[in-house]
Structures are given as C-alpha cells and as structure tokens.
Tab-separated table of C-alpha atoms and ligand atoms in Angstrom:
chain	number	residue	atom	x	y	z
A	1	MET	CA	10.858	24.519	-5.877
A	2	SER	CA	13.747	24.975	-8.229
A	3	GLU	CA	15.478	21.871	-6.775
A	4	ILE	CA	12.812	19.702	-8.409
A	5	ASP	CA	12.701	21.688	-11.662
A	6	ALA	CA	16.475	21.356	-11.971
A	7	ARG	CA	16.140	17.579	-11.651
A	8	ARG	CA	13.143	17.170	-13.941
A	9	GLU	CA	15.007	15.047	-16.503
A	10	GLN	CA	16.744	12.853	-13.903
A	11	LEU	CA	13.549	12.154	-11.975
A	12	SER	CA	11.491	11.472	-15.082
A	13	GLU	CA	14.167	9.083	-16.345
A	14	LEU	CA	14.348	7.267	-12.987
A	15	SER	CA	10.569	6.853	-12.848
A	16	LEU	CA	10.380	5.498	-16.406
A	17	LYS	CA	13.309	3.157	-15.807
A	18	ILE	CA	11.528	1.604	-12.796
A	19	HIS	CA	8.292	1.497	-14.819
A	20	SER	CA	9.878	-0.406	-17.695
A	21	ASN	CA	11.572	-2.879	-15.337
A	22	PRO	CA	8.650	-3.988	-13.162
A	23	GLU	CA	9.648	-6.195	-10.222
A	24	LEU	CA	7.281	-8.013	-7.895
A	25	GLY	CA	7.252	-7.540	-4.134
A	26	LEU	CA	10.500	-8.557	-2.366
A	27	GLU	CA	12.191	-8.861	-5.781
A	28	GLU	CA	12.657	-5.098	-6.323
A	29	ILE	CA	16.430	-5.427	-6.635
A	30	LYS	CA	16.929	-3.017	-9.545
A	31	ALA	CA	14.532	-0.385	-8.229
A	32	ALA	CA	16.096	-0.427	-4.752
A	33	ALA	CA	19.583	-0.179	-6.291
A	34	TRP	CA	18.653	2.773	-8.545
A	35	LEU	CA	16.839	4.657	-5.791
A	36	THR	CA	19.611	4.253	-3.222
A	37	GLN	CA	22.224	5.171	-5.838
A	38	TYR	CA	20.353	8.385	-6.604
A	39	LEU	CA	20.112	9.286	-2.924
A	40	GLU	CA	23.755	8.428	-2.319
A	41	GLU	CA	24.898	10.605	-5.230
A	42	ASN	CA	22.917	13.417	-3.646
A	43	GLY	CA	24.617	13.211	-0.271
A	44	PHE	CA	22.331	10.859	1.680
A	45	SER	CA	23.811	8.150	3.893
A	46	ILE	CA	22.355	4.823	2.876
A	47	GLU	CA	21.545	1.617	4.730
A	48	ARG	CA	20.527	-1.213	2.424
A	49	GLY	CA	18.612	-4.350	3.396
A	50	ILE	CA	17.216	-2.913	6.634
A	51	CYS	CA	14.722	-4.929	8.730
A	52	GLN	CA	16.100	-8.167	7.268
A	53	LEU	CA	14.442	-7.334	3.958
A	54	PRO	CA	16.994	-7.261	1.107
A	55	THR	CA	15.099	-4.632	-0.933
A	56	ALA	CA	14.249	-2.314	1.980
A	57	PHE	CA	16.457	0.695	2.595
A	58	ARG	CA	16.923	3.903	4.513
A	59	GLY	CA	18.507	7.073	3.143
A	60	SER	CA	19.170	9.777	5.748
A	61	TYR	CA	20.171	13.410	5.619
A	62	GLY	CA	20.638	15.485	8.770
A	63	ALA	CA	20.254	14.198	12.307
A	64	GLY	CA	18.125	16.779	14.133
A	65	LYS	CA	14.487	17.099	15.099
A	66	PRO	CA	11.876	17.045	13.704
A	67	ALA	CA	12.669	13.663	12.149
A	68	ILE	CA	10.639	13.555	8.950
A	69	ALA	CA	10.284	10.491	6.725
A	70	VAL	CA	9.166	10.235	3.116
A	71	ILE	CA	8.072	6.746	2.183
A	72	ALA	CA	8.932	5.012	-1.092
A	73	GLU	CA	7.131	1.992	-2.579
A	74	TYR	CA	8.436	0.391	-5.768
A	75	ASP	CA	6.805	-3.018	-6.254
A	76	ALA	CA	4.810	-3.941	-9.353
A	77	LEU	CA	1.846	-6.279	-9.914
A	78	PRO	CA	1.859	-9.746	-11.496
A	79	ASN	CA	1.131	-9.500	-15.261
A	80	LEU	CA	0.196	-5.804	-15.052
A	81	GLY	CA	3.555	-4.160	-14.305
A	82	HIS	CA	3.321	-0.753	-12.638
A	83	ALA	CA	-0.477	-0.632	-12.720
A	84	CYS	CA	-0.512	0.952	-9.254
A	85	GLY	CA	2.088	3.556	-10.257
A	86	HIS	CA	4.599	2.748	-7.515
A	87	ASN	CA	7.377	3.962	-9.833
A	88	ILE	CA	5.885	7.424	-9.234
A	89	ILE	CA	5.671	6.959	-5.446
A	90	ALA	CA	9.340	5.931	-5.310
A	91	THR	CA	10.662	8.695	-7.530
A	92	CYS	CA	8.502	11.280	-5.808
A	93	ALA	CA	9.948	10.192	-2.440
A	94	VAL	CA	13.600	10.453	-3.490
A	95	GLY	CA	12.899	13.739	-5.341
A	96	ALA	CA	11.243	15.217	-2.249
A	97	GLY	CA	14.091	13.955	-0.069
A	98	VAL	CA	16.779	15.568	-2.195
A	99	ALA	CA	14.783	18.808	-2.601
A	100	SER	CA	14.452	19.066	1.201
A	101	LYS	CA	18.216	19.252	1.755
A	102	PRO	CA	18.609	23.073	1.637
A	103	ALA	CA	15.879	23.488	4.275
A	104	ILE	CA	17.520	20.878	6.532
A	105	ASP	CA	20.898	22.614	6.075
A	106	GLN	CA	19.441	25.986	6.987
A	107	LEU	CA	16.834	25.189	9.600
A	108	GLY	CA	17.813	21.830	11.080
A	109	GLY	CA	15.749	18.675	11.390
A	110	SER	CA	16.341	15.517	9.389
A	111	ILE	CA	14.864	13.902	6.312
A	112	THR	CA	14.809	10.145	5.790
A	113	VAL	CA	13.638	8.305	2.702
A	114	ILE	CA	12.421	4.863	3.797
A	115	GLY	CA	12.249	2.258	1.050
A	116	THR	CA	9.426	-0.170	1.817
A	117	PRO	CA	9.197	-3.317	-0.330
A	118	SER	CA	6.147	-5.316	-1.363
A	119	GLU	CA	3.198	-3.127	-0.455
A	120	GLU	CA	0.921	-5.101	-2.782
A	121	LEU	CA	1.665	-8.714	-1.916
A	122	HIS	CA	3.073	-8.746	1.612
A	123	ALA	CA	2.199	-5.422	3.314
A	124	CYS	CA	5.836	-5.280	4.420
A	125	LYS	CA	5.501	-2.047	6.372
A	126	ALA	CA	3.831	-4.096	9.130
A	127	LYS	CA	7.048	-6.139	9.531
A	128	MET	CA	9.181	-3.005	9.224
A	129	ILE	CA	7.267	-1.352	12.079
A	130	GLU	CA	7.844	-4.432	14.279
A	131	ARG	CA	11.524	-4.299	13.378
A	132	GLY	CA	11.890	-0.641	14.342
A	133	ALA	CA	12.097	1.136	10.964
A	134	PHE	CA	9.587	3.789	12.056
A	135	ASN	CA	10.893	4.366	15.589
A	136	ASP	CA	11.845	7.901	16.615
A	137	LEU	CA	10.077	9.569	13.676
A	138	ASP	CA	7.925	12.657	14.104
A	139	ILE	CA	6.214	12.651	10.703
A	140	ALA	CA	5.753	10.182	7.810
A	141	MET	CA	4.468	11.144	4.365
A	142	MET	CA	4.021	9.602	0.951
A	143	VAL	CA	2.003	10.406	-2.161
A	144	HIS	CA	0.163	7.803	-4.250
A	145	PRO	CA	-0.831	8.425	-7.882
A	146	GLY	CA	-4.549	8.358	-8.623
A	147	THR	CA	-7.322	10.005	-10.595
A	148	HIS	CA	-7.979	12.963	-8.265
A	149	ASP	CA	-5.854	15.379	-6.300
A	150	VAL	CA	-6.891	14.865	-2.684
A	151	ALA	CA	-5.001	15.301	0.587
A	152	THR	CA	-6.487	12.405	2.575
A	153	THR	CA	-7.969	9.087	1.689
A	154	PRO	CA	-9.701	6.403	3.711
A	155	ALA	CA	-8.227	2.895	3.619
A	156	LEU	CA	-9.667	-0.263	5.097
A	157	ALA	CA	-8.261	-2.721	7.591
A	158	CYS	CA	-7.431	-5.840	5.596
A	159	GLN	CA	-6.087	-9.350	6.016
A	160	THR	CA	-5.564	-12.084	3.446
A	161	LEU	CA	-6.646	-15.676	3.893
A	162	GLU	CA	-5.334	-18.823	2.192
A	163	VAL	CA	-7.766	-21.724	2.129
A	164	GLU	CA	-7.422	-25.346	1.044
A	165	PHE	CA	-9.901	-28.216	0.951
A	166	PHE	CA	-8.779	-31.842	0.887
A	167	GLY	CA	-11.243	-34.399	-0.505
A	168	GLN	CA	-11.045	-37.796	-2.193
A	169	ALA	CA	-10.342	-38.408	-5.898
A	170	ALA	CA	-12.579	-40.799	-7.844
A	171	HIS	CA	-13.772	-41.399	-11.413
A	172	ALA	CA	-16.312	-38.616	-11.906
A	173	ALA	CA	-18.725	-40.840	-13.893
A	174	ALA	CA	-17.975	-44.436	-12.872
A	175	GLN	CA	-17.648	-44.072	-9.069
A	176	PRO	CA	-18.725	-40.527	-8.126
A	177	GLU	CA	-20.204	-41.883	-4.883
A	178	THR	CA	-16.725	-42.707	-3.573
A	179	GLY	CA	-15.357	-39.210	-4.182
A	180	ILE	CA	-15.234	-36.187	-1.879
A	181	ASN	CA	-15.340	-33.088	-4.041
A	182	ALA	CA	-12.913	-30.404	-2.841
A	183	LEU	CA	-13.926	-28.036	-5.650
A	184	GLU	CA	-17.603	-28.169	-4.606
A	185	ALA	CA	-16.520	-27.260	-1.074
A	186	MET	CA	-14.787	-24.194	-2.477
A	187	LEU	CA	-17.806	-23.245	-4.632
A	188	GLN	CA	-20.126	-23.605	-1.641
A	189	SER	CA	-17.803	-21.340	0.321
A	190	PHE	CA	-18.156	-18.678	-2.364
A	191	ALA	CA	-21.950	-19.048	-2.242
A	192	ALA	CA	-21.947	-18.715	1.562
A	193	ILE	CA	-19.716	-15.625	1.382
A	194	ASN	CA	-22.009	-14.112	-1.242
A	195	SER	CA	-24.917	-14.565	1.165
A	196	LEU	CA	-22.926	-13.150	4.070
A	197	ARG	CA	-22.039	-10.071	1.996
A	198	GLN	CA	-25.679	-8.947	1.993
A	199	HIS	CA	-25.537	-8.555	5.758
A	200	THR	CA	-22.181	-6.957	6.401
A	201	LYS	CA	-21.604	-3.342	7.361
A	202	ASP	CA	-21.051	-0.736	4.695
A	203	LYS	CA	-17.494	-0.700	3.300
A	204	ALA	CA	-16.771	-4.306	4.299
A	205	ARG	CA	-15.240	-6.213	1.393
A	206	ILE	CA	-14.707	-9.952	0.903
A	207	HIS	CA	-13.236	-11.146	-2.381
A	208	GLY	CA	-11.135	-14.023	-3.597
A	209	ILE	CA	-9.896	-16.278	-6.369
A	210	ILE	CA	-9.604	-20.039	-6.842
A	211	THR	CA	-5.984	-21.020	-7.378
A	212	ASP	CA	-6.637	-24.768	-7.672
A	213	GLY	CA	-9.945	-26.196	-8.812
A	214	GLY	CA	-8.788	-29.651	-9.878
A	215	LYS	CA	-6.630	-30.982	-12.689
A	216	ALA	CA	-8.955	-33.111	-14.850
A	217	HIS	CA	-12.672	-32.764	-15.594
A	218	ASN	CA	-13.280	-36.487	-15.268
A	219	VAL	CA	-11.691	-36.812	-11.823
A	220	VAL	CA	-13.484	-35.693	-8.677
A	221	PRO	CA	-11.147	-32.919	-7.452
A	222	ALA	CA	-9.295	-34.108	-4.352
A	223	HIS	CA	-7.818	-30.679	-3.703
A	224	SER	CA	-8.904	-27.080	-4.084
A	225	ALA	CA	-7.278	-23.851	-2.983
A	226	GLY	CA	-8.098	-20.162	-2.919
A	227	ILE	CA	-6.840	-16.812	-1.681
A	228	PHE	CA	-9.175	-14.219	-0.199
A	229	SER	CA	-9.044	-10.700	1.205
A	230	VAL	CA	-11.285	-9.628	4.069
A	231	ARG	CA	-11.586	-5.878	4.654
A	232	ALA	CA	-13.469	-3.656	7.069
A	233	GLU	CA	-13.550	-0.053	8.155
A	234	ASP	CA	-11.990	-0.757	11.547
A	235	ASP	CA	-9.991	-3.463	13.285
A	236	THR	CA	-12.792	-4.511	15.623
A	237	TYR	CA	-15.210	-5.209	12.787
A	238	LEU	CA	-12.469	-6.915	10.781
A	239	ASP	CA	-11.987	-9.384	13.658
A	240	GLU	CA	-15.716	-10.091	13.757
A	241	LEU	CA	-15.942	-10.488	9.989
A	242	LYS	CA	-12.942	-12.821	9.877
A	243	GLN	CA	-14.741	-15.303	12.119
A	244	ARG	CA	-17.924	-15.094	10.022
A	245	VAL	CA	-15.931	-15.736	6.850
A	246	ILE	CA	-14.233	-18.763	8.407
A	247	ASN	CA	-17.688	-20.053	9.363
A	248	CYS	CA	-18.583	-20.049	5.636
A	249	PHE	CA	-15.665	-22.382	4.937
A	250	ILE	CA	-16.419	-24.586	7.964
A	251	GLY	CA	-20.011	-24.927	6.767
A	252	ALA	CA	-18.869	-25.942	3.295
A	253	ALA	CA	-16.399	-28.437	4.756
A	254	THR	CA	-19.159	-30.023	6.823
A	255	ALA	CA	-21.544	-30.190	3.880
A	256	SER	CA	-19.017	-31.680	1.472
A	257	GLY	CA	-17.004	-33.867	3.825
A	258	ALA	CA	-13.783	-32.229	2.631
A	259	ARG	CA	-11.172	-31.292	5.206
A	260	LEU	CA	-10.539	-27.577	5.609
A	261	GLN	CA	-7.152	-26.019	6.202
A	262	TYR	CA	-6.609	-22.268	6.347
A	263	LYS	CA	-3.994	-19.682	7.202
A	264	TRP	CA	-4.383	-15.958	7.762
A	265	GLY	CA	-1.720	-13.751	6.155
A	266	ASP	CA	1.184	-12.769	8.423
A	267	ASN	CA	0.796	-9.068	7.757
A	268	ARG	CA	-2.429	-7.226	8.301
A	269	CYS	CA	-3.158	-3.716	7.012
A	270	SER	CA	-4.533	-1.278	9.565
A	271	PRO	CA	-7.033	1.432	8.614
A	272	LEU	CA	-5.434	4.683	7.476
A	273	ARG	CA	-5.504	7.504	10.022
A	274	SER	CA	-4.674	10.719	8.147
A	275	ASN	CA	-3.328	13.597	10.209
A	276	MET	CA	-5.540	16.547	9.229
A	277	THR	CA	-3.091	19.251	10.359
A	278	LEU	CA	-0.408	17.721	8.168
A	279	ALA	CA	-2.884	17.166	5.317
A	280	GLN	CA	-3.810	20.851	5.476
A	281	LEU	CA	-0.185	21.864	4.917
A	282	PHE	CA	0.175	19.484	1.983
A	283	SER	CA	-3.103	20.663	0.479
A	284	GLN	CA	-2.029	24.327	0.657
A	285	ASN	CA	1.269	23.498	-1.012
A	286	MET	CA	-0.436	21.590	-3.832
A	287	GLN	CA	-2.814	24.525	-4.193
A	288	SER	CA	0.140	26.907	-4.612
A	289	LEU	CA	1.297	24.722	-7.524
A	290	GLY	CA	-2.076	25.167	-9.212
A	291	ARG	CA	-3.574	21.856	-8.107
A	292	LYS	CA	-6.842	22.234	-6.272
A	293	THR	CA	-6.447	19.557	-3.608
A	294	PRO	CA	-9.417	19.183	-1.242
A	295	LEU	CA	-8.827	17.770	2.212
A	296	SER	CA	-11.149	14.873	1.453
A	297	ASP	CA	-13.408	13.604	-1.316
A	298	PRO	CA	-16.658	11.843	-0.381
A	299	GLN	CA	-16.802	10.226	-3.844
A	300	GLN	CA	-13.506	8.529	-3.314
A	301	THR	CA	-13.083	4.794	-3.711
A	302	PHE	CA	-10.531	3.051	-1.569
A	303	GLY	CA	-8.680	-0.140	-0.881
A	304	SER	CA	-6.142	-0.890	1.807
A	305	THR	CA	-2.525	0.045	2.330
A	306	ASP	CA	0.215	-0.856	4.766
A	307	MET	CA	0.733	2.903	5.134
A	308	GLY	CA	-2.325	2.488	7.395
A	309	ASN	CA	-0.068	0.639	9.845
A	310	VAL	CA	2.474	3.469	9.743
A	311	SER	CA	-0.317	6.006	10.353
A	312	GLN	CA	-1.156	4.199	13.616
A	313	VAL	CA	2.357	4.743	15.023
A	314	VAL	CA	3.533	8.037	13.420
A	315	PRO	CA	1.469	11.082	12.357
A	316	SER	CA	1.064	10.441	8.616
A	317	ILE	CA	-0.509	11.432	5.317
A	318	HIS	CA	-1.133	9.352	2.199
A	319	PRO	CA	-2.578	11.828	-0.337
A	320	PHE	CA	-3.347	11.145	-3.988
A	321	VAL	CA	-2.031	13.082	-6.977
A	322	ALA	CA	-3.978	12.860	-10.236
A	323	ILE	CA	-2.136	11.255	-13.146
A	324	ALA	CA	-5.139	9.792	-15.001
A	325	PRO	CA	-8.717	10.900	-15.717
A	326	PRO	CA	-11.559	9.765	-13.409
A	327	GLY	CA	-12.838	6.348	-14.405
A	328	ILE	CA	-9.421	4.785	-14.888
A	329	ALA	CA	-9.035	2.108	-12.231
A	330	HIS	CA	-5.930	1.319	-10.234
A	331	HIS	CA	-4.571	-2.137	-11.102
A	332	SER	CA	-5.693	-1.820	-14.751
A	333	PRO	CA	-3.546	-1.745	-17.918
A	334	GLN	CA	-4.775	1.835	-18.490
A	335	PHE	CA	-3.381	2.937	-15.133
A	336	ALA	CA	-0.043	1.292	-15.971
A	337	LEU	CA	0.080	3.446	-19.120
A	338	ALA	CA	-0.761	6.572	-17.114
A	339	ALA	CA	2.119	5.807	-14.733
A	340	ALA	CA	4.529	6.264	-17.675
A	341	SER	CA	2.721	9.203	-19.289
A	342	GLU	CA	3.501	12.920	-19.386
A	343	ALA	CA	0.677	13.449	-16.860
A	344	GLY	CA	2.352	10.825	-14.672
A	345	THR	CA	5.640	12.705	-14.714
A	346	GLN	CA	3.893	16.011	-14.034
A	347	GLY	CA	2.043	14.472	-11.079
A	348	LEU	CA	5.309	13.069	-9.766
A	349	LEU	CA	7.083	16.427	-9.971
A	350	ASP	CA	4.220	18.401	-8.414
A	351	ALA	CA	3.809	15.881	-5.605
A	352	ALA	CA	7.557	15.889	-4.910
A	353	LYS	CA	7.490	19.697	-4.758
A	354	ALA	CA	4.486	19.725	-2.420
A	355	LEU	CA	6.136	17.156	-0.121
A	356	ALA	CA	9.403	19.131	-0.028
A	357	MET	CA	7.475	22.367	0.620
A	358	THR	CA	5.719	20.601	3.490
A	359	VAL	CA	9.114	19.588	4.885
A	360	VAL	CA	10.111	23.281	4.775
A	361	ASP	CA	6.914	24.205	6.660
A	362	LEU	CA	7.686	21.590	9.309
A	363	VAL	CA	11.336	22.412	9.944
A	364	ALA	CA	10.605	26.155	9.891
A	365	ASP	CA	7.893	25.997	12.529
A	366	PRO	CA	8.252	23.685	15.571
A	367	ALA	CA	4.789	24.818	16.733
A	368	ILE	CA	3.121	23.164	13.752
A	369	VAL	CA	4.927	19.896	14.502
A	370	GLY	CA	3.622	20.187	18.056
A	371	LYS	CA	0.106	20.681	16.747
A	372	ILE	CA	0.402	17.636	14.472
A	373	LYS	CA	1.556	15.475	17.385
A	374	GLU	CA	-1.189	16.807	19.627
A	375	GLU	CA	-3.816	15.839	17.025
A	376	PHE	CA	-2.195	12.407	16.718
A	377	GLU	CA	-2.438	11.824	20.490
A	378	GLN	CA	-5.982	13.148	20.737
A	379	THR	CA	-7.348	10.978	17.929
A	380	LYS	CA	-5.719	7.714	19.110
B	401	ZN	ZN1	-2.103	-1.226	-5.572
B	402	ZN	ZN1	-0.451	1.293	-4.686
C-alpha cells in the first residue's frame, strides 16, 4: 500500500493536529474543515453540513457499484481530549479513502468518506441514518483504536436518561420537617439501581452521575439532577431494563415526596452486528501487514457505539487496531497519550492500509460483495 506510505507524514500530521485541537461533539469545526480539505485536495467531491449537522460531511470518489463507505469520527471528550482516539479514526478514514482511488479508477465502484459528528455525546449516526446518509450503500467500515488487534467487537444497545427531582427547600436544621429532599430521592434511586443490578442479565450496564445535588449544605436540596446510561445486549432486553430503571426512580419519588421528571435521550445506540465475511477480509489484510488480527476476542471489553445503528442497515465492520498496551482503558488520560504516540500513528497507517486493501478486494470481486449481502440478510 504505497499510497499510504507516500502520505505517512501528511496523515501523521493531520492526526496530531486534530489531537492537539480537541473539539466536543457537534463543535468539531476545525476537524471537519481539515478532513474535508484533505479529501478535496485529493480529488474527492465534498458536501459539508449534510443531514442538517454543520460538522457532518460526505466526500465521494467514483459513482459505481459497489458503493463502499469509510466512516470518520472526530469528536473529543470533556476534560480528557482525544481519550477515545477519534483523531485516529478520522485520519484512518480519509487515508483509506484516498488510498482506494487507484482501485476505483481501475475496477469501478465508489468510495465515500462519511464524516459523523458527536459519537460520544449524541450518537449522531442515528440521526444521520434517519436523514438518509447511509442510503444506497453496500458496505460501511471504520476502525477504532484500542489495545488489541481484533476484527470484530461486540457493542451494547444503549440509551441515556436525564432525571430530575423537584422537592421543597427548607432550613436543614431549624425546619427540616417542612423540606422535601430532592437529593435524598436521587440517592435512593442509586441504591435501588444498585439492588436491581444484582438481578439483571449478564452484560447489562446501568451507570450514572449526579449533576446537581443541591447548592448549600444547610438548605434541604429542592432540586437534584442526574444523567444515566442504560445498556443491554439486545434491544428487547434494553426496553425491559429501561422500565425497571424508571421504576427505581418512581419508587424514590414516592418515598421522598419529590416530583420526578425524566427524559430519554433522543438517539439510541443499537447493538453492533459485525459482518463476518467482511471481517474475514479485513483480518487477512491486517495479517498481511504483520498484525495478527483474530476474528473475535472472548476477553474483550465493550461499550456502545452508534456504528451499531449503521450495522443494522448496512453490512458493516468496526474492528479495533492496537495503539496501546492491554490494561490501558479507553476514556483515560493514558489512552489520550497513546492516541498521539508513535504506536498510534503506526496503528493509524496499518488500519488505513488494511481498509484500503479491503476496498480493493471488494471492487475486484463482485461475488464477495454478494456473499457479504447474503450474510447480512440471513442474520437480520
Ligand atoms: Zn469513546
Ligand atoms: Zn470511540
């Protein structure tokens, strides 16, 4: 993959530039500008602000079938910067896109780099699917940095929940009997959820933070607020769990007398459905670059991703490329350092090569695309 080797400096520079200018979800103005500029300079036609999202974009090259998409993410995390390494995902996507051009020229097909904002905070791919960004695609691929090379990864269905309790302020020592304690309602909710957690199915996850627990220690808190995530292995169990979690809050509201108000997040992550035929191709290509990349890893930990939603509508893969040693957690300062390290750049370049090699496999052999689609239909 000499196209990637020839662009080593450019890609490394682009990745580090995004890394040192972290932007939160829906605010990725610089990253989106740099990525689209790079694609444009390399002959892609660019549409900016697609799906009514100012930092979403589409860069296209070629117009034939198969229509293959490489997905870019480029949002950072509050306080932690690029602690999920999305600078690598983005640069890997544009690198793979540009490196796929000779194959598209020779063999046909089309390659599209889809820029998807705010994976972390808003799961924007869900909106982008509704608004047609993934229509008429045959294949969608992206690579996420991690601590192991692996071609598939499980990811849980997930929805966020915002909760508020409204009580009654009072002097906490002089007239506590006239107060209704909104903070206690929140604490009781946590206790109820902790009890519930003992009796949920394996892989279910419920976790949250308190964003308002009162303003003064000597005033009975009249207001409390929190944000939670509820996750499950499949959509059916997520629906069941959501109701049980809400029951925890209703119980606490009843016990405390505080009024409960809640709102489920607009965007929900679907479980990730990896296409094994496609994963096999990617794995072989990583292998040829000297990276032993198993199809799956039973030891793997997992969260949720809005790429799960894409995988429900287009045959997809979301593999991991190792940029840090095992034991380094995503969303930690150590992972942010890895995302700007030499190993990070190497992972980026190898993953971009493997993606571009997979594009070559796909445009060279319509039968394999047929097989991928057949698997997609059969496993629906
Ligand atoms: Zn993340
Ligand atoms: Zn991530």
